[in-house]
Amino acid sequence: MSPASPSVRIRSSTRRRVAVVVLGLIGLAASIVATAIILLATIDLRPWIERYATQTLDHRLTIGALRIRWGNPLSLEITDLRLANAAWSTSADMVRIERIVAEIDLLSLVRGVWRFERLDVTKPEIVLQRDATGTGNWRFSAAASPRDRRIAPNKRAGSPVLIDFRLRRGELTYRTSSGAVLRIDLQDMTIRSAGDDTPVSIRVDGAYNGTPVRLSAETQSFSVLRNASMPFGLEASASTPTADIEFSGTMMHPLDFDGVQGSMRIDARDLGDLLNLLGAGIQADLPILLTGAFSRTGVHWQLSDAKGELAKDAFEGSLTLDEGGRGEPDEVGIAASFARLDLTPILADDAMAKNRKGRAAPAPVHGALSLELEAKRGTNFDAQLVASAVAYRAMRLSDFRARGRLASDQASISQMSFSFAGGAVEASGSVRRGAPGSRVTANASISGAESSQIAKMLGAEAGQIAGKLTGRATLAMTGMTIDDALKASHAGAVLVMKDGRIAHALLEKLSADLRSLFRKDERLARISCLLGVIDMRDGRGVISQLRLQTPATILLGGGQVDFLRQRLDL
């Protein structure tokens, strides 16, 4: 064999050198990777994570302990995590978590959307609140880039994928702009999904402001959640010991529960319990069934085109809630229209409760009704009520309209009107908190009322008197209860009738005519004028003028009325 040429020897030598360089680079890379793995497995990443998160969120983050197990999925355990609150907040920590165990898909860290194969959170304590401008403390620094904000996705685009999530013994406190505190206890919460593009199932067992609540929801996928250009759909139901609530609709800002549109159904066995969830502090042991279109935009919540039943009386209307500014109460507006409304169970719910327990129900003692008002309410109520017919015990009214307001230090009925005995009644009044008791003022007028119908309501014989009555009354009193207020009251009333009719027999009885004892006179006499004037002070009234005039008779009278002892001397 002939010796190799110089060019062949050079190419062979070059290949050997290239191979040596490549192998050396591979060895170096392997050494670097091995060194990196050793460093990552041994160095403490906790200070770096704390600094990075603090700079990203503009809120100080601290971690008690951090343990990492490298692999795919990446496993980590964090204990005693704390995220400081906004500088204006009343609470030092916005988030405090006892323990977090997570398994994260490594490739998701590169893709930019984290995927948690498993995430367990134990005993988180979260405080959410808004400042005077309505900005929430969960809105982090605007200086952080979208890439950095992956670790705190307060926007839809950064929402992570939760394949298997569980939270236990959690507590979320939401302080509204008005200062009212809403507390949510999360005893057990799970979120399950088969993947990024599959529906999500949510289950929660907990409490809202001390009331046990169970929640279940089915939502669209996490991929839809991250698409901020389209609404995010869900169907949810919540139940308490006395109410069931269902919602089906969409949200534009799910993490803020904002931009909400959908339908809602409320079936409550105790209206008072439901109102107390809003901080109303009102007792109303009544069932209510309600359906309507629900929406929320910013601080405005609304249930419109509502239909339902209150204690079996059908109604239509709306319900609104406007969150107050910082230090201000929330405002609730209620508008309801009834074809028929029975006030008996509403105004005598204590008696109803005794009936349901099998005991005799006494008549309600209205004199003991408290007039005390809260000095600072968390929620104010403005209500408008319309009813074609109203019933209360034996009383019947028609064309009823009323508007009232319950607020800090005061309650008022600015307008109330109804048809009564063929005439019209208009009234207004208010209760204002003061010392030593609440101040009550009221005004009422009646016009065109048929006296025969009123006499029938009072148990008089039919046909004894007829005619149109007109009158006006005023009342002012101060006290902690109605009985107390009557003891320090001043009232006056005037009643007038013209061109009426009265039975001769009744005239003779009123005038103590002895002939009325021996004969029956069915004739009617024309009333030229009927005038009654009463002046009341401290619960006792003086009838200073009572004048009944017919063409043949003038009847003058007077007397006293004791409202405390329920006595009349005429």
Coordinates of C-alpha atoms in Angstrom, one line a residue:
M1 CA 0.0 0.0 0.0
S2 CA 1.3 3.3 -0.9
P3 CA 1.8 6.0 1.9
A4 CA -1.1 8.3 2.5
S5 CA -0.9 11.6 0.8
P6 CA -0.4 14.8 2.9
S7 CA -4.0 16.0 2.2
V8 CA -5.5 12.8 3.6
R9 CA -3.4 13.1 6.8
I10 CA -4.5 16.7 7.3
R11 CA -8.2 15.9 6.9
S12 CA -7.9 13.0 9.4
S13 CA -6.1 15.2 11.9
T14 CA -8.8 17.9 11.5
R15 CA -11.6 15.5 12.1
R16 CA -9.8 14.3 15.2
R17 CA -9.4 17.8 16.5
V18 CA -13.1 18.7 15.8
A19 CA -14.2 15.5 17.5
V20 CA -12.1 16.4 20.5
V21 CA -13.5 19.9 20.6
V22 CA -17.1 18.7 20.3
L23 CA -16.6 16.1 23.0
G24 CA -14.9 18.7 25.2
L25 CA -17.9 21.1 24.7
I26 CA -20.3 18.3 25.5
G27 CA -18.3 17.4 28.6
L28 CA -18.2 21.1 29.6
A29 CA -22.0 21.5 29.0
A30 CA -22.6 18.3 31.0
S31 CA -20.3 19.7 33.8
I32 CA -22.2 23.0 33.7
V33 CA -25.6 21.3 33.9
A34 CA -24.4 19.0 36.6
T35 CA -23.0 21.9 38.5
A36 CA -26.2 23.9 38.0
I37 CA -28.3 20.9 39.2
I38 CA -26.0 20.6 42.2
L39 CA -26.3 24.3 42.9
L40 CA -30.0 24.5 42.4
A41 CA -30.4 21.5 44.7
T42 CA -28.2 22.9 47.4
I43 CA -28.5 26.7 47.3
D44 CA -31.3 28.6 49.0
L45 CA -33.5 30.2 46.4
R46 CA -35.8 31.7 49.1
P47 CA -34.1 35.2 49.3
W48 CA -34.0 35.5 45.5
I49 CA -37.7 34.6 45.2
E50 CA -38.6 37.1 48.0
R51 CA -36.6 39.9 46.2
Y52 CA -38.0 39.1 42.8
A53 CA -41.7 38.9 44.0
T54 CA -41.3 42.0 46.1
Q55 CA -40.0 44.0 43.2
T56 CA -42.6 42.6 40.8
L57 CA -45.6 43.1 43.1
D58 CA -44.4 46.3 44.8
H59 CA -45.5 44.5 48.0
R60 CA -43.0 42.9 50.4
L61 CA -43.1 39.1 50.2
T62 CA -41.5 36.8 52.9
I63 CA -41.2 33.0 53.1
G64 CA -40.6 31.0 56.3
A65 CA -39.2 27.9 54.5
L66 CA -38.8 26.7 50.9
R67 CA -38.2 23.1 49.7
I68 CA -37.7 22.2 46.0
R69 CA -37.5 18.7 44.4
W70 CA -36.3 19.0 40.8
G71 CA -37.9 16.9 38.1
N72 CA -41.0 17.0 35.9
P73 CA -43.3 18.0 37.4
L74 CA -41.3 20.4 39.6
S75 CA -42.3 19.9 43.3
L76 CA -42.1 22.6 45.9
E77 CA -43.3 23.2 49.4
I78 CA -43.6 26.7 51.0
T79 CA -44.4 27.4 54.6
D80 CA -45.4 30.7 56.3
L81 CA -45.8 32.8 53.2
R82 CA -46.7 36.5 53.8
L83 CA -47.5 39.2 51.3
A84 CA -47.6 42.7 52.8
N85 CA -50.7 44.9 52.2
A86 CA -51.0 48.2 50.4
A87 CA -49.7 51.2 52.3
W88 CA -53.2 52.6 52.8
S89 CA -54.6 49.4 54.1
T90 CA -55.8 48.8 57.7
S91 CA -54.2 45.3 57.8
A92 CA -50.5 44.6 57.8
D93 CA -50.7 41.5 55.6
M94 CA -52.8 41.1 52.5
V95 CA -52.0 37.3 52.3
R96 CA -50.8 34.9 54.9
I97 CA -50.6 31.2 54.1
E98 CA -49.5 28.4 56.5
R99 CA -48.5 25.9 53.8
I100 CA -48.4 25.4 50.1
V101 CA -47.6 22.2 48.2
A102 CA -47.3 22.4 44.4
E103 CA -46.4 20.2 41.5
I104 CA -45.7 22.3 38.4
D105 CA -45.2 21.3 34.7
L106 CA -41.7 22.4 33.9
L107 CA -42.5 23.3 30.2
S108 CA -45.3 25.6 31.4
L109 CA -42.7 27.8 33.0
V110 CA -41.2 28.3 29.6
R111 CA -44.5 28.8 27.8
G112 CA -45.5 31.6 30.2
V113 CA -48.8 30.1 31.6
W114 CA -48.2 28.0 34.7
R115 CA -49.8 24.6 34.8
F116 CA -50.3 23.1 38.3
E117 CA -50.7 19.4 38.2
R118 CA -51.4 19.6 41.9
L119 CA -51.8 22.6 44.3
D120 CA -52.7 22.3 48.0
V121 CA -53.1 25.4 50.1
T122 CA -53.6 25.1 53.8
K123 CA -54.9 27.9 56.1
P124 CA -54.7 30.9 53.8
E125 CA -55.8 34.3 55.3
I126 CA -56.6 36.9 52.7
V127 CA -57.7 40.5 53.2
L128 CA -59.2 42.4 50.3
Q129 CA -60.3 46.0 50.4
R130 CA -60.8 49.1 48.3
D131 CA -59.5 52.6 48.9
A132 CA -61.5 55.8 48.7
T133 CA -61.2 55.8 44.9
G134 CA -62.5 52.2 44.6
T135 CA -59.1 50.7 43.8
G136 CA -58.6 47.3 45.2
N137 CA -55.5 46.3 47.1
W138 CA -55.2 43.3 44.8
R139 CA -54.3 45.5 41.9
F140 CA -50.5 45.4 42.0
S141 CA -47.9 47.8 40.6
A142 CA -48.5 49.0 37.1
A143 CA -44.7 49.1 36.6
A144 CA -44.5 45.3 36.5
S145 CA -44.2 43.9 33.0
P146 CA -46.7 41.3 31.8
R147 CA -43.8 38.7 31.8
D148 CA -43.1 39.4 35.5
R149 CA -46.7 39.4 36.5
R150 CA -47.1 35.7 35.7
I151 CA -46.6 34.9 39.4
A152 CA -49.6 37.1 40.3
P153 CA -52.1 36.9 37.5
N154 CA -54.6 39.6 38.4
K155 CA -55.5 39.7 34.7
R156 CA -57.2 37.0 32.8
A157 CA -54.3 36.5 30.3
G158 CA -52.1 35.2 33.1
S159 CA -54.5 32.8 34.7
P160 CA -52.8 29.5 35.5
V161 CA -54.1 26.0 34.8
L162 CA -55.3 24.2 37.9
I163 CA -55.6 20.4 37.3
D164 CA -56.1 19.5 40.9
F165 CA -56.5 22.3 43.4
R166 CA -57.5 22.0 47.1
L167 CA -57.8 24.7 49.7
R168 CA -58.5 24.0 53.4
R169 CA -59.3 26.2 56.4
G170 CA -59.2 29.4 54.5
E171 CA -60.4 32.9 55.5
L172 CA -61.1 35.7 53.2
T173 CA -62.1 39.2 54.5
Y174 CA -63.4 41.8 52.2
R175 CA -63.6 45.3 53.5
T176 CA -65.8 47.5 51.2
S177 CA -65.1 51.1 50.5
S178 CA -67.7 51.9 53.2
G179 CA -65.8 50.0 55.9
A180 CA -68.3 47.1 56.1
V181 CA -66.6 43.8 56.6
L182 CA -67.7 40.7 54.6
R183 CA -66.1 37.5 55.9
I184 CA -65.8 34.3 53.9
D185 CA -64.7 31.1 55.6
L186 CA -63.5 28.4 53.2
Q187 CA -63.4 25.1 55.1
D188 CA -62.8 23.0 52.0
M189 CA -62.5 24.2 48.4
T190 CA -61.6 22.1 45.3
I191 CA -61.0 23.0 41.6
R192 CA -60.8 20.2 39.1
S193 CA -60.1 20.1 35.4
A194 CA -58.8 17.5 32.9
G195 CA -56.8 20.0 30.9
D196 CA -56.4 23.5 29.6
D197 CA -59.3 23.2 27.1
T198 CA -61.8 21.3 29.2
P199 CA -64.6 22.6 31.6
V200 CA -63.7 23.4 35.2
S201 CA -65.6 22.1 38.2
I202 CA -65.6 24.1 41.5
R203 CA -66.9 23.0 44.9
V204 CA -66.8 25.0 48.1
D205 CA -67.9 24.3 51.7
G206 CA -67.7 27.3 54.0
A207 CA -69.6 30.3 55.5
Y208 CA -70.4 33.8 54.6
N209 CA -70.6 36.3 57.5
G210 CA -71.2 33.3 59.8
T211 CA -73.9 31.7 57.7
P212 CA -73.0 28.2 56.3
V213 CA -72.8 28.2 52.5
R214 CA -72.2 25.4 50.0
L215 CA -71.2 26.4 46.5
S216 CA -70.8 24.4 43.3
A217 CA -70.0 25.8 39.8
E218 CA -69.2 24.6 36.3
T219 CA -67.2 27.0 34.2
Q220 CA -65.6 27.3 30.8
S221 CA -62.0 26.2 30.3
F222 CA -58.9 27.9 31.4
S223 CA -58.0 28.7 27.8
V224 CA -61.3 30.7 27.6
L225 CA -60.5 32.3 30.9
R226 CA -57.3 33.7 29.5
N227 CA -59.0 35.2 26.5
A228 CA -60.0 38.6 27.8
S229 CA -61.7 39.6 24.6
M230 CA -64.7 37.3 25.2
P231 CA -67.0 36.7 28.2
F232 CA -66.3 33.8 30.5
G233 CA -69.3 31.6 31.1
L234 CA -70.3 29.7 34.2
E235 CA -73.3 28.1 35.9
A236 CA -73.3 28.2 39.7
S237 CA -75.5 27.4 42.7
A238 CA -75.2 28.3 46.3
S239 CA -77.2 27.1 49.3
T240 CA -77.6 28.2 52.9
P241 CA -79.7 26.6 55.7
T242 CA -82.7 28.8 54.5
A243 CA -82.0 29.8 50.9
D244 CA -80.9 28.4 47.5
I245 CA -79.4 30.7 44.8
E246 CA -78.7 29.8 41.2
F247 CA -76.8 31.8 38.6
S248 CA -76.2 31.2 34.9
G249 CA -74.3 33.8 32.8
T250 CA -70.9 35.4 31.9
M251 CA -68.3 37.6 33.4
M252 CA -65.8 39.9 31.6
H253 CA -63.5 40.1 34.7
P254 CA -64.0 36.9 36.6
L255 CA -61.2 37.5 39.1
D256 CA -62.8 40.7 40.1
F257 CA -66.4 39.3 39.8
D258 CA -67.1 42.3 37.5
G259 CA -68.7 42.8 34.1
V260 CA -71.3 40.2 35.2
Q261 CA -74.4 39.4 33.1
G262 CA -76.8 36.5 33.6
S263 CA -80.0 35.2 35.1
M264 CA -80.5 34.6 38.8
R265 CA -83.0 32.6 40.9
I266 CA -83.4 33.0 44.7
D267 CA -85.6 30.7 46.8
A268 CA -85.4 31.8 50.4
R269 CA -87.4 30.3 53.2
D270 CA -86.5 33.3 55.5
L271 CA -86.2 36.7 53.9
G272 CA -84.6 38.1 57.1
D273 CA -81.7 35.7 56.8
L274 CA -81.1 36.6 53.2
L275 CA -81.2 40.4 54.0
N276 CA -78.8 39.9 56.9
L277 CA -76.3 38.5 54.4
L278 CA -76.2 42.1 53.1
G279 CA -75.9 43.5 56.6
A280 CA -79.5 44.7 56.8
G281 CA -80.1 43.7 60.4
I282 CA -83.8 43.1 59.7
Q283 CA -86.1 40.3 61.0
A284 CA -88.5 39.0 58.4
D285 CA -89.5 35.4 58.8
L286 CA -91.1 35.2 55.4
P287 CA -90.5 33.0 52.3
I288 CA -89.6 34.7 49.0
L289 CA -89.1 33.3 45.5
L290 CA -87.3 35.6 43.1
T291 CA -86.0 35.4 39.5
G292 CA -84.5 38.1 37.3
A293 CA -81.6 39.4 35.2
F294 CA -78.5 39.9 37.3
S295 CA -75.6 42.3 36.5
R296 CA -72.6 43.9 38.1
T297 CA -70.5 46.8 36.8
G298 CA -68.0 48.4 39.1
V299 CA -69.7 49.2 42.4
H300 CA -73.2 48.8 41.0
W301 CA -75.1 45.5 41.4
Q302 CA -78.6 45.0 40.0
L303 CA -81.4 42.4 39.7
S304 CA -83.8 43.7 37.1
D305 CA -87.0 42.5 35.5
A306 CA -87.6 40.5 38.7
K307 CA -90.6 38.4 39.3
G308 CA -91.5 36.3 42.3
E309 CA -93.6 35.7 45.4
L310 CA -93.4 37.1 48.9
A311 CA -95.3 35.0 51.4
K312 CA -97.3 33.6 48.4
D313 CA -98.2 37.1 47.1
A314 CA -96.9 37.6 43.5
F315 CA -94.9 40.7 42.7
E316 CA -92.6 42.3 40.0
G317 CA -89.8 44.7 40.6
S318 CA -86.0 45.3 40.9
L319 CA -83.2 45.2 43.5
T320 CA -80.0 47.4 43.3
L321 CA -76.9 47.6 45.5
D322 CA -74.3 50.4 45.2
E323 CA -71.2 50.0 47.2
G324 CA -70.4 53.2 49.2
G325 CA -67.2 55.1 49.2
R326 CA -64.6 54.7 52.0
G327 CA -66.4 55.2 55.3
E328 CA -69.8 55.5 53.6
P329 CA -72.6 52.9 53.8
D330 CA -73.8 50.8 50.9
E331 CA -77.1 51.7 49.3
V332 CA -79.8 49.1 48.6
G333 CA -82.8 50.0 46.5
I334 CA -85.9 47.9 46.4
A335 CA -88.9 48.4 44.1
A336 CA -91.9 46.0 44.1
S337 CA -95.3 46.0 42.6
F338 CA -98.0 43.7 43.9
A339 CA -101.5 42.8 42.7
R340 CA -102.4 41.8 46.3
L341 CA -100.3 42.1 49.5
D342 CA -101.2 40.7 52.8
L343 CA -99.4 42.6 55.6
T344 CA -100.6 40.3 58.4
P345 CA -97.7 37.8 58.3
I346 CA -95.2 40.7 57.6
L347 CA -96.2 42.8 60.6
A348 CA -97.0 39.9 62.9
D349 CA -94.1 37.5 62.2
D350 CA -93.6 36.8 66.0
A351 CA -97.1 35.6 66.3
M352 CA -96.7 33.4 63.2
A353 CA -93.5 31.8 64.7
K354 CA -95.5 30.8 67.8
N355 CA -98.3 29.4 65.6
R356 CA -95.8 27.2 63.8
K357 CA -94.6 25.8 67.1
G358 CA -98.1 24.8 68.0
R359 CA -98.8 27.5 70.6
A360 CA -101.6 30.1 70.6
A361 CA -100.5 33.4 69.0
P362 CA -101.5 36.5 70.9
A363 CA -102.2 39.7 69.1
P364 CA -99.0 41.7 68.5
V365 CA -98.2 44.3 71.1
H366 CA -97.5 47.4 69.0
G367 CA -96.9 49.6 72.0
A368 CA -93.8 47.8 72.9
L369 CA -92.3 48.3 69.4
S370 CA -88.8 49.8 69.7
L371 CA -88.1 53.1 68.1
E372 CA -84.3 52.8 68.6
L373 CA -82.2 53.3 65.4
E374 CA -78.6 52.5 64.6
A375 CA -76.2 55.4 64.8
K376 CA -74.1 54.2 61.8
R377 CA -75.5 51.5 59.5
G378 CA -73.4 49.5 57.1
T379 CA -76.3 49.4 54.6
N380 CA -79.0 51.9 53.8
F381 CA -82.3 50.9 52.3
D382 CA -84.6 52.8 49.9
A383 CA -87.8 51.1 49.1
Q384 CA -90.8 51.8 46.8
L385 CA -94.0 49.7 47.1
V386 CA -97.1 49.6 45.0
A387 CA -100.0 47.3 45.5
S388 CA -103.5 47.2 43.9
A389 CA -104.9 45.7 47.1
V390 CA -103.5 45.5 50.7
A391 CA -104.9 43.5 53.5
Y392 CA -104.1 43.7 57.2
R393 CA -106.3 41.5 59.5
A394 CA -109.8 42.8 58.8
M395 CA -108.7 46.0 57.1
R396 CA -108.7 46.3 53.3
L397 CA -107.0 49.1 51.3
S398 CA -106.6 49.6 47.6
D399 CA -104.3 51.6 45.3
F400 CA -101.5 51.5 47.9
R401 CA -98.3 53.4 47.2
A402 CA -95.4 54.1 49.6
R403 CA -91.8 55.2 49.5
G404 CA -89.6 54.8 52.6
R405 CA -85.9 54.9 53.6
L406 CA -83.9 53.3 56.4
A407 CA -80.6 55.0 57.0
S408 CA -78.2 55.8 59.8
D409 CA -80.0 57.7 62.6
Q410 CA -83.3 57.9 60.7
A411 CA -86.2 56.1 59.1
S412 CA -88.8 57.8 57.0
I413 CA -91.9 57.4 54.9
S414 CA -91.7 60.3 52.5
Q415 CA -94.9 59.4 50.7
M416 CA -97.8 57.0 51.4
S417 CA -101.2 57.0 49.8
F418 CA -104.1 54.6 49.5
S419 CA -107.8 54.4 48.9
F420 CA -109.9 53.9 52.0
A421 CA -113.6 53.6 52.5
G422 CA -114.2 55.1 49.1
G423 CA -111.9 58.1 49.8
A424 CA -108.2 58.8 49.7
V425 CA -105.6 58.9 52.5
E426 CA -102.2 60.5 52.2
A427 CA -99.5 60.3 54.9
S428 CA -95.9 60.9 55.7
G429 CA -93.6 60.6 58.7
S430 CA -90.2 60.0 60.1
V431 CA -88.3 58.7 63.0
R432 CA -85.0 60.4 63.9
R433 CA -82.5 59.1 66.5
G434 CA -81.9 61.4 69.4
A435 CA -81.4 61.6 73.2
P436 CA -83.1 60.4 75.3
G437 CA -85.2 58.7 72.6
S438 CA -86.1 58.8 69.0
R439 CA -88.2 61.8 67.7
V440 CA -91.3 60.7 65.7
T441 CA -93.3 63.1 63.5
A442 CA -96.2 62.2 61.2
N443 CA -98.9 63.9 59.1
A444 CA -102.0 62.4 57.6
S445 CA -105.1 63.5 55.7
I446 CA -108.3 61.9 54.5
S447 CA -110.7 63.1 51.9
G448 CA -114.0 61.8 50.4
A449 CA -114.2 58.7 52.7
E450 CA -117.6 57.2 53.1
S451 CA -118.6 57.3 56.8
S452 CA -121.0 54.3 56.4
Q453 CA -118.1 52.1 55.4
I454 CA -116.0 53.3 58.3
A455 CA -118.9 52.7 60.7
K456 CA -119.3 49.2 59.4
M457 CA -115.6 48.5 60.0
L458 CA -116.1 49.7 63.6
G459 CA -119.0 47.3 64.1
A460 CA -121.9 49.7 63.8
E461 CA -125.2 48.8 62.3
A462 CA -125.6 49.4 58.6
G463 CA -127.6 52.5 57.5
Q464 CA -127.0 54.5 60.7
I465 CA -124.8 57.2 59.1
A466 CA -123.7 58.2 55.5
G467 CA -121.7 61.0 54.0
K468 CA -118.2 62.0 52.9
L469 CA -115.6 62.7 55.6
T470 CA -112.5 65.0 55.3
G471 CA -109.9 65.3 57.9
R472 CA -106.3 66.0 58.9
A473 CA -104.0 64.9 61.7
T474 CA -100.5 65.6 63.0
L475 CA -98.3 63.8 65.5
A476 CA -95.1 64.5 67.3
M477 CA -93.6 62.3 70.1
T478 CA -90.3 61.2 71.6
G479 CA -89.3 57.9 73.2
M480 CA -87.6 54.5 72.9
T481 CA -90.8 52.6 72.3
I482 CA -94.3 53.6 71.1
D483 CA -95.6 53.5 74.7
D484 CA -92.8 55.6 76.0
A485 CA -93.3 58.1 73.1
L486 CA -97.0 58.4 73.7
K487 CA -96.2 59.6 77.2
A488 CA -94.4 62.5 75.7
S489 CA -96.5 63.3 72.7
H490 CA -98.5 66.0 71.0
A491 CA -101.1 65.4 68.4
G492 CA -104.1 67.1 66.8
A493 CA -106.9 66.0 64.5
V494 CA -109.8 67.7 62.7
L495 CA -112.7 65.7 61.1
V496 CA -115.4 67.4 59.0
M497 CA -118.5 66.1 57.2
K498 CA -121.0 68.1 55.1
D499 CA -124.3 67.1 53.4
G500 CA -124.4 63.7 55.1
R501 CA -127.2 61.6 56.5
I502 CA -127.8 60.2 60.0
A503 CA -130.5 57.9 61.4
H504 CA -133.0 59.7 63.7
A505 CA -132.7 56.8 66.1
L506 CA -129.0 57.3 66.4
L507 CA -129.5 61.1 66.9
E508 CA -132.0 60.4 69.7
K509 CA -129.5 58.0 71.4
L510 CA -126.7 60.4 71.1
S511 CA -128.9 63.2 72.6
A512 CA -130.2 60.9 75.4
D513 CA -133.8 61.3 74.1
L514 CA -135.9 58.9 76.2
R515 CA -138.2 58.4 73.3
S516 CA -135.4 56.3 71.7
L517 CA -136.1 53.6 74.3
F518 CA -139.7 53.0 73.2
R519 CA -139.8 53.4 69.5
K520 CA -138.0 52.5 66.3
D521 CA -137.4 55.4 63.9
E522 CA -136.0 54.3 60.5
R523 CA -135.9 57.8 59.0
L524 CA -132.7 59.6 58.0
A525 CA -131.9 63.2 58.9
R526 CA -129.7 65.3 56.7
I527 CA -126.4 66.4 58.3
S528 CA -125.7 70.1 57.7
C529 CA -122.3 69.9 59.4
L530 CA -120.3 67.4 61.4
L531 CA -117.1 68.8 63.1
G532 CA -114.7 67.0 65.4
V533 CA -111.5 68.4 67.0
I534 CA -109.1 66.5 69.2
D535 CA -106.0 67.8 70.9
M536 CA -103.7 65.1 72.4
R537 CA -100.8 65.5 74.8
D538 CA -98.8 62.8 76.5
G539 CA -101.0 60.0 75.4
R540 CA -104.3 61.6 76.5
G541 CA -106.6 63.5 74.1
V542 CA -109.3 66.1 74.7
I543 CA -112.2 66.3 72.3
S544 CA -112.7 70.0 72.6
Q545 CA -115.3 70.3 69.9
L546 CA -117.8 67.8 68.6
R547 CA -120.7 69.4 66.7
L548 CA -123.4 67.6 64.7
Q549 CA -126.0 69.8 63.1
T550 CA -129.1 68.8 61.2
P551 CA -132.0 71.0 60.1
A552 CA -133.9 70.1 63.2
T553 CA -131.1 69.3 65.7
I554 CA -127.8 70.7 67.0
L555 CA -125.8 68.2 69.0
L556 CA -122.8 69.4 71.0
G557 CA -120.3 67.2 72.8
G558 CA -116.9 66.7 74.2
G559 CA -114.8 64.1 76.0
Q560 CA -111.4 62.5 76.6
V561 CA -109.4 59.7 75.0
D562 CA -106.7 57.8 76.9
F563 CA -104.6 56.0 74.3
L564 CA -102.4 54.4 77.0
R565 CA -105.3 52.8 78.8
Q566 CA -107.4 52.5 75.6
R567 CA -110.4 54.3 77.1
L568 CA -112.9 56.7 75.6
D569 CA -115.2 59.0 77.5
L570 CA -117.6 61.0 75.3

